[in-house]
PDB file of C-alpha atoms in Angstrom:
ATOM      1  CA  UNK A   1      33.412   1.209 -51.545  1.00 38.00           C
ATOM      2  CA  UNK A   2      30.372   0.830 -49.193  1.00 38.00           C
ATOM      3  CA  UNK A   3      28.209   0.271 -52.434  1.00 37.00           C
ATOM      4  CA  UNK A   4      30.757  -2.258 -53.736  1.00 38.00           C
ATOM      5  CA  UNK A   5      30.534  -4.080 -49.976  1.00 38.00           C
ATOM      6  CA  UNK A   6      26.771  -3.655 -49.901  1.00 38.00           C
ATOM      7  CA  UNK A   7      25.944  -5.126 -53.457  1.00 37.00           C
ATOM      8  CA  UNK A   8      28.424  -8.017 -52.536  1.00 41.00           C
ATOM      9  CA  UNK A   9      26.455  -8.867 -49.330  1.00 40.00           C
ATOM     10  CA  UNK A  10      23.061  -8.662 -51.455  1.00 38.00           C
ATOM     11  CA  UNK A  11      24.670 -10.959 -53.693  1.00 42.00           C
ATOM     12  CA  UNK A  12      26.029 -13.404 -51.287  1.00 40.00           C
ATOM     13  CA  UNK A  13      22.549 -13.326 -49.908  1.00 42.00           C
ATOM     14  CA  UNK A  14      20.707 -14.162 -52.908  1.00 43.00           C
ATOM     15  CA  UNK A  15      23.009 -17.129 -53.555  1.00 43.00           C
ATOM     16  CA  UNK A  16      22.361 -18.714 -49.948  1.00 40.00           C
ATOM     17  CA  UNK A  17      18.734 -17.589 -49.775  1.00 41.00           C
ATOM     18  CA  UNK A  18      17.155 -20.534 -52.296  1.00 43.00           C
ATOM     19  CA  UNK A  19      19.162 -23.148 -50.516  1.00 43.00           C
ATOM     20  CA  UNK A  20      17.951 -22.120 -47.203  1.00 41.00           C
ATOM     21  CA  UNK A  21      14.213 -21.557 -48.299  1.00 38.00           C
ATOM     22  CA  UNK A  22      14.781 -25.157 -49.571  1.00 40.00           C
ATOM     23  CA  UNK A  23      15.997 -26.673 -46.303  1.00 40.00           C
ATOM     24  CA  UNK A  24      13.287 -24.789 -44.512  1.00 42.00           C
ATOM     25  CA  UNK A  25      10.215 -26.103 -46.858  1.00 44.00           C
ATOM     26  CA  UNK A  26       8.104 -28.958 -45.425  1.00 47.00           C
ATOM     27  CA  UNK A  27       8.979 -32.047 -47.155  1.00 46.00           C
ATOM     28  CA  UNK A  28       6.309 -33.825 -49.621  1.00 46.00           C
ATOM     29  CA  UNK A  29       3.671 -35.333 -47.837  1.00 46.00           C
ATOM     30  CA  UNK A  30       3.791 -39.151 -47.760  1.00 44.00           C
ATOM     31  CA  UNK A  31       1.607 -41.227 -49.934  1.00 42.00           C
ATOM     32  CA  UNK A  32      -1.100 -42.759 -47.908  1.00 43.00           C
ATOM     33  CA  UNK A  33      -0.592 -46.734 -46.880  1.00 43.00           C
ATOM     34  CA  UNK A  34      -2.240 -48.987 -49.422  1.00 42.00           C
ATOM     35  CA  UNK A  35      -5.331 -50.394 -47.614  1.00 51.00           C
ATOM     36  CA  UNK A  36      -4.970 -54.335 -47.634  1.00 65.00           C
ATOM     37  CA  UNK A  37      -7.740 -55.796 -50.253  1.00 87.00           C
ATOM     38  CA  UNK A  38     -10.611 -57.736 -48.879  1.00 93.00           C
ATOM     39  CA  UNK A  39     -10.686 -61.362 -49.214  1.00 97.00           C
ATOM     40  CA  UNK A  40     -11.776 -62.641 -52.407  1.00 97.00           C
ATOM     41  CA  UNK A  41     -14.855 -65.180 -52.674  1.00 98.00           C
ATOM     42  CA  UNK A  42     -12.350 -68.112 -53.524  1.00 98.00           C
ATOM     43  CA  UNK A  43     -10.183 -67.289 -50.629  1.00 98.00           C
ATOM     44  CA  UNK A  44     -12.992 -67.315 -48.254  1.00 98.00           C
ATOM     45  CA  UNK A  45     -14.548 -70.549 -49.758  1.00 98.00           C
ATOM     46  CA  UNK A  46     -11.228 -72.189 -49.483  1.00 98.00           C
ATOM     47  CA  UNK A  47     -11.610 -71.831 -45.695  1.00 98.00           C
ATOM     48  CA  UNK A  48     -15.108 -73.681 -45.498  1.00 98.00           C
ATOM     49  CA  UNK A  49     -13.938 -76.800 -47.490  1.00 96.00           C
ATOM     50  CA  UNK A  50     -14.165 -79.006 -44.276  1.00 96.00           C
ATOM     51  CA  UNK A  51     -16.966 -78.754 -41.684  1.00 98.00           C
ATOM     52  CA  UNK A  52     -16.629 -79.142 -38.032  1.00 98.00           C
ATOM     53  CA  UNK A  53     -20.284 -79.732 -37.369  1.00 98.00           C
ATOM     54  CA  UNK A  54     -21.644 -77.835 -34.421  1.00 98.00           C
ATOM     55  CA  UNK A  55     -25.407 -78.330 -35.113  1.00 98.00           C
ATOM     56  CA  UNK A  56     -27.329 -81.509 -33.513  1.00 98.00           C
ATOM     57  CA  UNK A  57     -28.744 -82.760 -37.046  1.00 97.00           C
ATOM     58  CA  UNK A  58     -29.232 -80.709 -40.066  1.00 98.00           C
ATOM     59  CA  UNK A  59     -31.507 -78.195 -41.889  1.00 98.00           C
ATOM     60  CA  UNK A  60     -33.856 -78.542 -44.702  1.00 97.00           C
ATOM     61  CA  UNK A  61     -33.647 -75.996 -47.222  1.00 97.00           C
ATOM     62  CA  UNK A  62     -37.340 -75.566 -47.916  1.00 95.00           C
ATOM     63  CA  UNK A  63     -40.545 -76.654 -46.129  1.00 91.00           C
ATOM     64  CA  UNK A  64     -41.474 -78.699 -49.089  1.00 89.00           C
ATOM     65  CA  UNK A  65     -38.501 -80.901 -49.205  1.00 90.00           C
ATOM     66  CA  UNK A  66     -38.118 -84.288 -46.892  1.00 88.00           C
ATOM     67  CA  UNK A  67     -34.244 -84.340 -46.688  1.00 95.00           C
ATOM     68  CA  UNK A  68     -32.068 -82.428 -44.169  1.00 97.00           C
ATOM     69  CA  UNK A  69     -29.028 -81.466 -45.747  1.00 97.00           C
ATOM     70  CA  UNK A  70     -27.416 -78.433 -44.304  1.00 98.00           C
ATOM     71  CA  UNK A  71     -25.133 -78.488 -41.070  1.00 98.00           C
ATOM     72  CA  UNK A  72     -23.645 -75.695 -39.075  1.00 98.00           C
ATOM     73  CA  UNK A  73     -19.752 -75.565 -39.067  1.00 98.00           C
ATOM     74  CA  UNK A  74     -17.634 -73.836 -36.586  1.00 98.00           C
ATOM     75  CA  UNK A  75     -14.547 -72.482 -37.239  1.00 98.00           C
ATOM     76  CA  UNK A  76     -11.793 -69.820 -35.607  1.00 98.00           C
ATOM     77  CA  UNK A  77     -14.069 -66.508 -35.007  1.00 98.00           C
ATOM     78  CA  UNK A  78     -17.118 -67.647 -37.504  1.00 98.00           C
ATOM     79  CA  UNK A  79     -19.773 -70.234 -38.307  1.00 98.00           C
ATOM     80  CA  UNK A  80     -20.696 -71.227 -41.729  1.00 98.00           C
ATOM     81  CA  UNK A  81     -23.251 -73.151 -43.377  1.00 98.00           C
ATOM     82  CA  UNK A  82     -23.937 -73.826 -47.223  1.00 98.00           C
ATOM     83  CA  UNK A  83     -27.407 -73.470 -48.429  1.00 98.00           C
ATOM     84  CA  UNK A  84     -29.981 -72.141 -50.941  1.00 98.00           C
ATOM     85  CA  UNK A  85     -31.417 -68.658 -50.808  1.00 98.00           C
ATOM     86  CA  UNK A  86     -34.980 -67.999 -50.439  1.00 98.00           C
ATOM     87  CA  UNK A  87     -36.097 -64.099 -50.493  1.00 98.00           C
ATOM     88  CA  UNK A  88     -37.016 -62.614 -47.338  1.00 97.00           C
ATOM     89  CA  UNK A  89     -39.336 -59.489 -47.823  1.00 97.00           C
ATOM     90  CA  UNK A  90     -40.586 -58.857 -44.632  1.00 97.00           C
ATOM     91  CA  UNK A  91     -39.954 -55.376 -42.597  1.00 98.00           C
ATOM     92  CA  UNK A  92     -41.066 -51.838 -44.018  1.00 98.00           C
ATOM     93  CA  UNK A  93     -43.338 -51.995 -46.898  1.00 97.00           C
ATOM     94  CA  UNK A  94     -42.131 -51.023 -50.241  1.00 98.00           C
ATOM     95  CA  UNK A  95     -42.756 -51.264 -53.914  1.00 97.00           C
ATOM     96  CA  UNK A  96     -40.609 -54.272 -53.948  1.00 97.00           C
ATOM     97  CA  UNK A  97     -41.871 -55.856 -50.647  1.00 98.00           C
ATOM     98  CA  UNK A  98     -45.753 -55.811 -49.583  1.00 97.00           C
ATOM     99  CA  UNK A  99     -48.617 -58.119 -49.624  1.00 96.00           C
ATOM    100  CA  UNK A 100     -48.983 -57.811 -53.054  1.00 96.00           C
ATOM    101  CA  UNK A 101     -45.626 -59.096 -54.042  1.00 96.00           C
ATOM    102  CA  UNK A 102     -45.161 -61.554 -51.207  1.00 96.00           C
ATOM    103  CA  UNK A 103     -47.774 -64.110 -50.186  1.00 93.00           C
ATOM    104  CA  UNK A 104     -46.041 -64.486 -46.937  1.00 92.00           C
ATOM    105  CA  UNK A 105     -45.236 -60.983 -46.262  1.00 96.00           C
ATOM    106  CA  UNK A 106     -44.970 -59.721 -42.530  1.00 96.00           C
ATOM    107  CA  UNK A 107     -44.534 -56.113 -41.422  1.00 97.00           C
ATOM    108  CA  UNK A 108     -42.010 -56.697 -38.999  1.00 98.00           C
ATOM    109  CA  UNK A 109     -38.438 -58.153 -38.559  1.00 98.00           C
ATOM    110  CA  UNK A 110     -36.785 -59.900 -35.854  1.00 98.00           C
ATOM    111  CA  UNK A 111     -34.341 -56.729 -35.262  1.00 98.00           C
ATOM    112  CA  UNK A 112     -35.006 -53.034 -35.850  1.00 98.00           C
ATOM    113  CA  UNK A 113     -33.306 -50.171 -36.740  1.00 98.00           C
ATOM    114  CA  UNK A 114     -31.877 -47.768 -34.351  1.00 97.00           C
ATOM    115  CA  UNK A 115     -34.996 -45.636 -34.934  1.00 98.00           C
ATOM    116  CA  UNK A 116     -37.085 -48.643 -33.822  1.00 98.00           C
ATOM    117  CA  UNK A 117     -38.634 -49.477 -37.244  1.00 98.00           C
ATOM    118  CA  UNK A 118     -38.347 -52.994 -38.767  1.00 98.00           C
ATOM    119  CA  UNK A 119     -35.573 -53.347 -41.333  1.00 98.00           C
ATOM    120  CA  UNK A 120     -36.170 -52.652 -45.010  1.00 98.00           C
ATOM    121  CA  UNK A 121     -35.581 -55.844 -46.820  1.00 98.00           C
ATOM    122  CA  UNK A 122     -35.613 -53.895 -50.296  1.00 98.00           C
ATOM    123  CA  UNK A 123     -32.880 -51.535 -49.312  1.00 98.00           C
ATOM    124  CA  UNK A 124     -30.773 -53.556 -46.583  1.00 98.00           C
ATOM    125  CA  UNK A 125     -28.615 -56.612 -47.093  1.00 98.00           C
ATOM    126  CA  UNK A 126     -29.306 -59.104 -44.352  1.00 98.00           C
ATOM    127  CA  UNK A 127     -29.619 -62.708 -43.466  1.00 98.00           C
ATOM    128  CA  UNK A 128     -31.933 -64.912 -41.901  1.00 98.00           C
ATOM    129  CA  UNK A 129     -31.109 -67.303 -39.249  1.00 98.00           C
ATOM    130  CA  UNK A 130     -33.193 -70.189 -37.908  1.00 98.00           C
ATOM    131  CA  UNK A 131     -35.117 -69.423 -34.795  1.00 97.00           C
ATOM    132  CA  UNK A 132     -33.274 -71.363 -31.790  1.00 97.00           C
ATOM    133  CA  UNK A 133     -34.442 -75.067 -31.473  1.00 97.00           C
ATOM    134  CA  UNK A 134     -32.760 -78.423 -30.490  1.00 97.00           C
ATOM    135  CA  UNK A 135     -30.817 -78.244 -33.675  1.00 98.00           C
ATOM    136  CA  UNK A 136     -28.865 -74.981 -33.335  1.00 98.00           C
ATOM    137  CA  UNK A 137     -29.379 -71.967 -31.160  1.00 98.00           C
ATOM    138  CA  UNK A 138     -27.596 -68.930 -32.929  1.00 98.00           C
ATOM    139  CA  UNK A 139     -26.750 -67.320 -29.734  1.00 97.00           C
ATOM    140  CA  UNK A 140     -24.628 -70.107 -28.473  1.00 97.00           C
ATOM    141  CA  UNK A 141     -22.512 -69.384 -31.303  1.00 97.00           C
ATOM    142  CA  UNK A 142     -21.955 -65.880 -30.093  1.00 98.00           C
ATOM    143  CA  UNK A 143     -24.271 -64.416 -32.888  1.00 98.00           C
ATOM    144  CA  UNK A 144     -26.714 -61.938 -32.654  1.00 97.00           C
ATOM    145  CA  UNK A 145     -28.878 -59.407 -34.315  1.00 98.00           C
ATOM    146  CA  UNK A 146     -26.889 -57.018 -36.275  1.00 98.00           C
ATOM    147  CA  UNK A 147     -24.233 -59.580 -36.178  1.00 98.00           C
ATOM    148  CA  UNK A 148     -21.592 -59.253 -39.343  1.00 98.00           C
ATOM    149  CA  UNK A 149     -21.845 -62.097 -42.044  1.00 98.00           C
ATOM    150  CA  UNK A 150     -20.250 -62.810 -45.478  1.00 98.00           C
ATOM    151  CA  UNK A 151     -22.272 -64.352 -48.063  1.00 98.00           C
ATOM    152  CA  UNK A 152     -20.964 -65.760 -50.877  1.00 98.00           C
ATOM    153  CA  UNK A 153     -22.457 -66.819 -54.537  1.00 98.00           C
ATOM    154  CA  UNK A 154     -20.970 -67.115 -57.901  1.00 98.00           C
ATOM    155  CA  UNK A 155     -17.711 -65.575 -57.231  1.00 97.00           C
ATOM    156  CA  UNK A 156     -19.375 -62.399 -55.544  1.00 98.00           C
ATOM    157  CA  UNK A 157     -19.158 -61.476 -51.608  1.00 98.00           C
ATOM    158  CA  UNK A 158     -21.869 -59.593 -49.966  1.00 98.00           C
ATOM    159  CA  UNK A 159     -21.588 -58.292 -46.378  1.00 98.00           C
ATOM    160  CA  UNK A 160     -24.601 -58.233 -44.670  1.00 98.00           C
ATOM    161  CA  UNK A 161     -26.327 -58.258 -41.070  1.00 98.00           C
ATOM    162  CA  UNK A 162     -28.200 -60.776 -39.235  1.00 98.00           C
ATOM    163  CA  UNK A 163     -31.632 -59.165 -39.605  1.00 98.00           C
ATOM    164  CA  UNK A 164     -34.211 -61.733 -39.104  1.00 98.00           C
ATOM    165  CA  UNK A 165     -35.054 -65.210 -37.800  1.00 98.00           C
ATOM    166  CA  UNK A 166     -37.231 -67.844 -39.580  1.00 96.00           C
ATOM    167  CA  UNK A 167     -38.615 -71.121 -39.129  1.00 96.00           C
ATOM    168  CA  UNK A 168     -36.687 -73.453 -36.724  1.00 96.00           C
ATOM    169  CA  UNK A 169     -36.115 -76.338 -38.977  1.00 96.00           C
ATOM    170  CA  UNK A 170     -35.059 -74.554 -42.092  1.00 97.00           C
ATOM    171  CA  UNK A 171     -32.262 -72.653 -43.219  1.00 98.00           C
ATOM    172  CA  UNK A 172     -30.900 -70.490 -46.378  1.00 98.00           C
ATOM    173  CA  UNK A 173     -32.700 -67.214 -46.511  1.00 98.00           C
ATOM    174  CA  UNK A 174     -31.767 -63.602 -47.028  1.00 98.00           C
ATOM    175  CA  UNK A 175     -33.231 -59.846 -48.021  1.00 98.00           C
ATOM    176  CA  UNK A 176     -34.391 -58.817 -51.327  1.00 98.00           C
ATOM    177  CA  UNK A 177     -31.367 -56.485 -51.215  1.00 98.00           C
ATOM    178  CA  UNK A 178     -28.788 -59.320 -50.624  1.00 98.00           C
ATOM    179  CA  UNK A 179     -30.038 -61.424 -53.385  1.00 98.00           C
ATOM    180  CA  UNK A 180     -30.059 -58.588 -55.831  1.00 98.00           C
ATOM    181  CA  UNK A 181     -26.603 -57.410 -54.828  1.00 98.00           C
ATOM    182  CA  UNK A 182     -25.429 -60.988 -55.692  1.00 98.00           C
ATOM    183  CA  UNK A 183     -26.954 -61.214 -58.812  1.00 98.00           C
ATOM    184  CA  UNK A 184     -29.648 -63.525 -57.694  1.00 98.00           C
ATOM    185  CA  UNK A 185     -33.317 -62.930 -58.822  1.00 98.00           C
ATOM    186  CA  UNK A 186     -34.839 -61.198 -55.766  1.00 98.00           C
ATOM    187  CA  UNK A 187     -38.578 -61.361 -56.492  1.00 97.00           C
ATOM    188  CA  UNK A 188     -40.006 -62.787 -53.393  1.00 96.00           C
ATOM    189  CA  UNK A 189     -42.592 -65.189 -55.623  1.00 94.00           C
ATOM    190  CA  UNK A 190     -40.294 -66.698 -57.876  1.00 95.00           C
ATOM    191  CA  UNK A 191     -36.909 -65.658 -56.816  1.00 97.00           C
ATOM    192  CA  UNK A 192     -33.807 -67.240 -55.138  1.00 98.00           C
ATOM    193  CA  UNK A 193     -31.660 -69.845 -55.966  1.00 98.00           C
ATOM    194  CA  UNK A 194     -31.743 -73.559 -55.240  1.00 96.00           C
ATOM    195  CA  UNK A 195     -27.976 -74.140 -54.000  1.00 97.00           C
ATOM    196  CA  UNK A 196     -24.509 -72.673 -54.098  1.00 98.00           C
ATOM    197  CA  UNK A 197     -24.731 -70.137 -51.387  1.00 98.00           C
ATOM    198  CA  UNK A 198     -22.287 -70.103 -48.605  1.00 98.00           C
ATOM    199  CA  UNK A 199     -23.344 -68.029 -45.375  1.00 98.00           C
ATOM    200  CA  UNK A 200     -20.111 -66.935 -42.872  1.00 98.00           C
ATOM    201  CA  UNK A 201     -21.196 -65.214 -39.761  1.00 98.00           C
ATOM    202  CA  UNK A 202     -18.714 -63.809 -37.378  1.00 98.00           C
ATOM    203  CA  UNK A 203     -18.607 -64.575 -33.734  1.00 98.00           C
ATOM    204  CA  UNK A 204     -19.303 -61.680 -31.174  1.00 98.00           C
ATOM    205  CA  UNK A 205     -19.674 -58.988 -34.156  1.00 98.00           C
ATOM    206  CA  UNK A 206     -22.128 -56.208 -34.306  1.00 97.00           C
ATOM    207  CA  UNK A 207     -22.491 -53.835 -36.923  1.00 98.00           C
ATOM    208  CA  UNK A 208     -24.051 -50.411 -35.773  1.00 97.00           C
ATOM    209  CA  UNK A 209     -26.367 -49.091 -36.456  1.00 98.00           C
ATOM    210  CA  UNK A 210     -27.780 -52.333 -38.220  1.00 98.00           C
ATOM    211  CA  UNK A 211     -29.033 -50.354 -41.024  1.00 98.00           C
ATOM    212  CA  UNK A 212     -25.927 -48.503 -42.164  1.00 98.00           C
ATOM    213  CA  UNK A 213     -24.632 -50.750 -45.135  1.00 98.00           C
ATOM    214  CA  UNK A 214     -21.410 -48.869 -45.512  1.00 97.00           C
ATOM    215  CA  UNK A 215     -20.605 -50.094 -41.686  1.00 98.00           C
ATOM    216  CA  UNK A 216     -21.598 -53.618 -42.626  1.00 98.00           C
ATOM    217  CA  UNK A 217     -19.314 -53.784 -45.408  1.00 98.00           C
ATOM    218  CA  UNK A 218     -16.254 -51.992 -43.601  1.00 97.00           C
ATOM    219  CA  UNK A 219     -16.665 -54.411 -40.529  1.00 98.00           C
ATOM    220  CA  UNK A 220     -17.461 -57.280 -42.450  1.00 98.00           C
ATOM    221  CA  UNK A 221     -14.210 -56.837 -44.628  1.00 98.00           C
ATOM    222  CA  UNK A 222     -12.170 -56.695 -41.526  1.00 98.00           C
ATOM    223  CA  UNK A 223     -13.533 -59.506 -39.826  1.00 98.00           C
ATOM    224  CA  UNK A 224     -13.120 -61.587 -43.341  1.00 98.00           C
ATOM    225  CA  UNK A 225      -9.637 -60.530 -43.292  1.00 98.00           C
ATOM    226  CA  UNK A 226      -9.212 -61.895 -39.887  1.00 98.00           C
ATOM    227  CA  UNK A 227     -11.194 -65.241 -40.977  1.00 98.00           C
ATOM    228  CA  UNK A 228      -8.932 -66.059 -43.721  1.00 98.00           C
ATOM    229  CA  UNK A 229      -5.534 -65.435 -41.388  1.00 97.00           C
ATOM    230  CA  UNK A 230      -6.697 -67.671 -38.595  1.00 98.00           C
ATOM    231  CA  UNK A 231      -8.187 -70.747 -40.467  1.00 97.00           C
TER     232      UNK A 231
END
């Protein structure tokens, strides 16, 4: 009888145990939330159709042109302009950027890496803003070195930093790496493009460290999303 009772007890326990174990087992991990996609080039450009001009006059795109055609436009959280792209190869020497490849090469940039060295134009996507003048002072628009910008060309978006300053009367310049990533000829002697580039720079932004392009992309995508939502 004891054996029968024991066998019955074991059988009952065996029947109950799987359901008990199932209830005690941890629930399957929830799928990670889907990250919102960054704005497309078209979505960003749609927010730059009209210009609330804040520059005192306009800029030339090159030294050898007489007409001034580029205005600085204000928006919620950003300023933008539409221009050409000349190639900036200043900063650290490389096989792409040096005195032999660029007639106007300078071994320094206005803003430096976290280790104090100039930026590397061949590797780091950055843009050039005009030096402060009576036309416009970039600092008055809450822009600064290392600030985040979206550069748009031919359906592509490149996130870059403000890395250098240029002539006070000319606008439309970016690093070798910026041009290359956008499919623009990056050669400092014969590269660039004459038109079709939109630069959107986000106010009160900063990528740290300035030389970390991954941080520039993540920061820029977040700010671009806010820009699209708020304009």
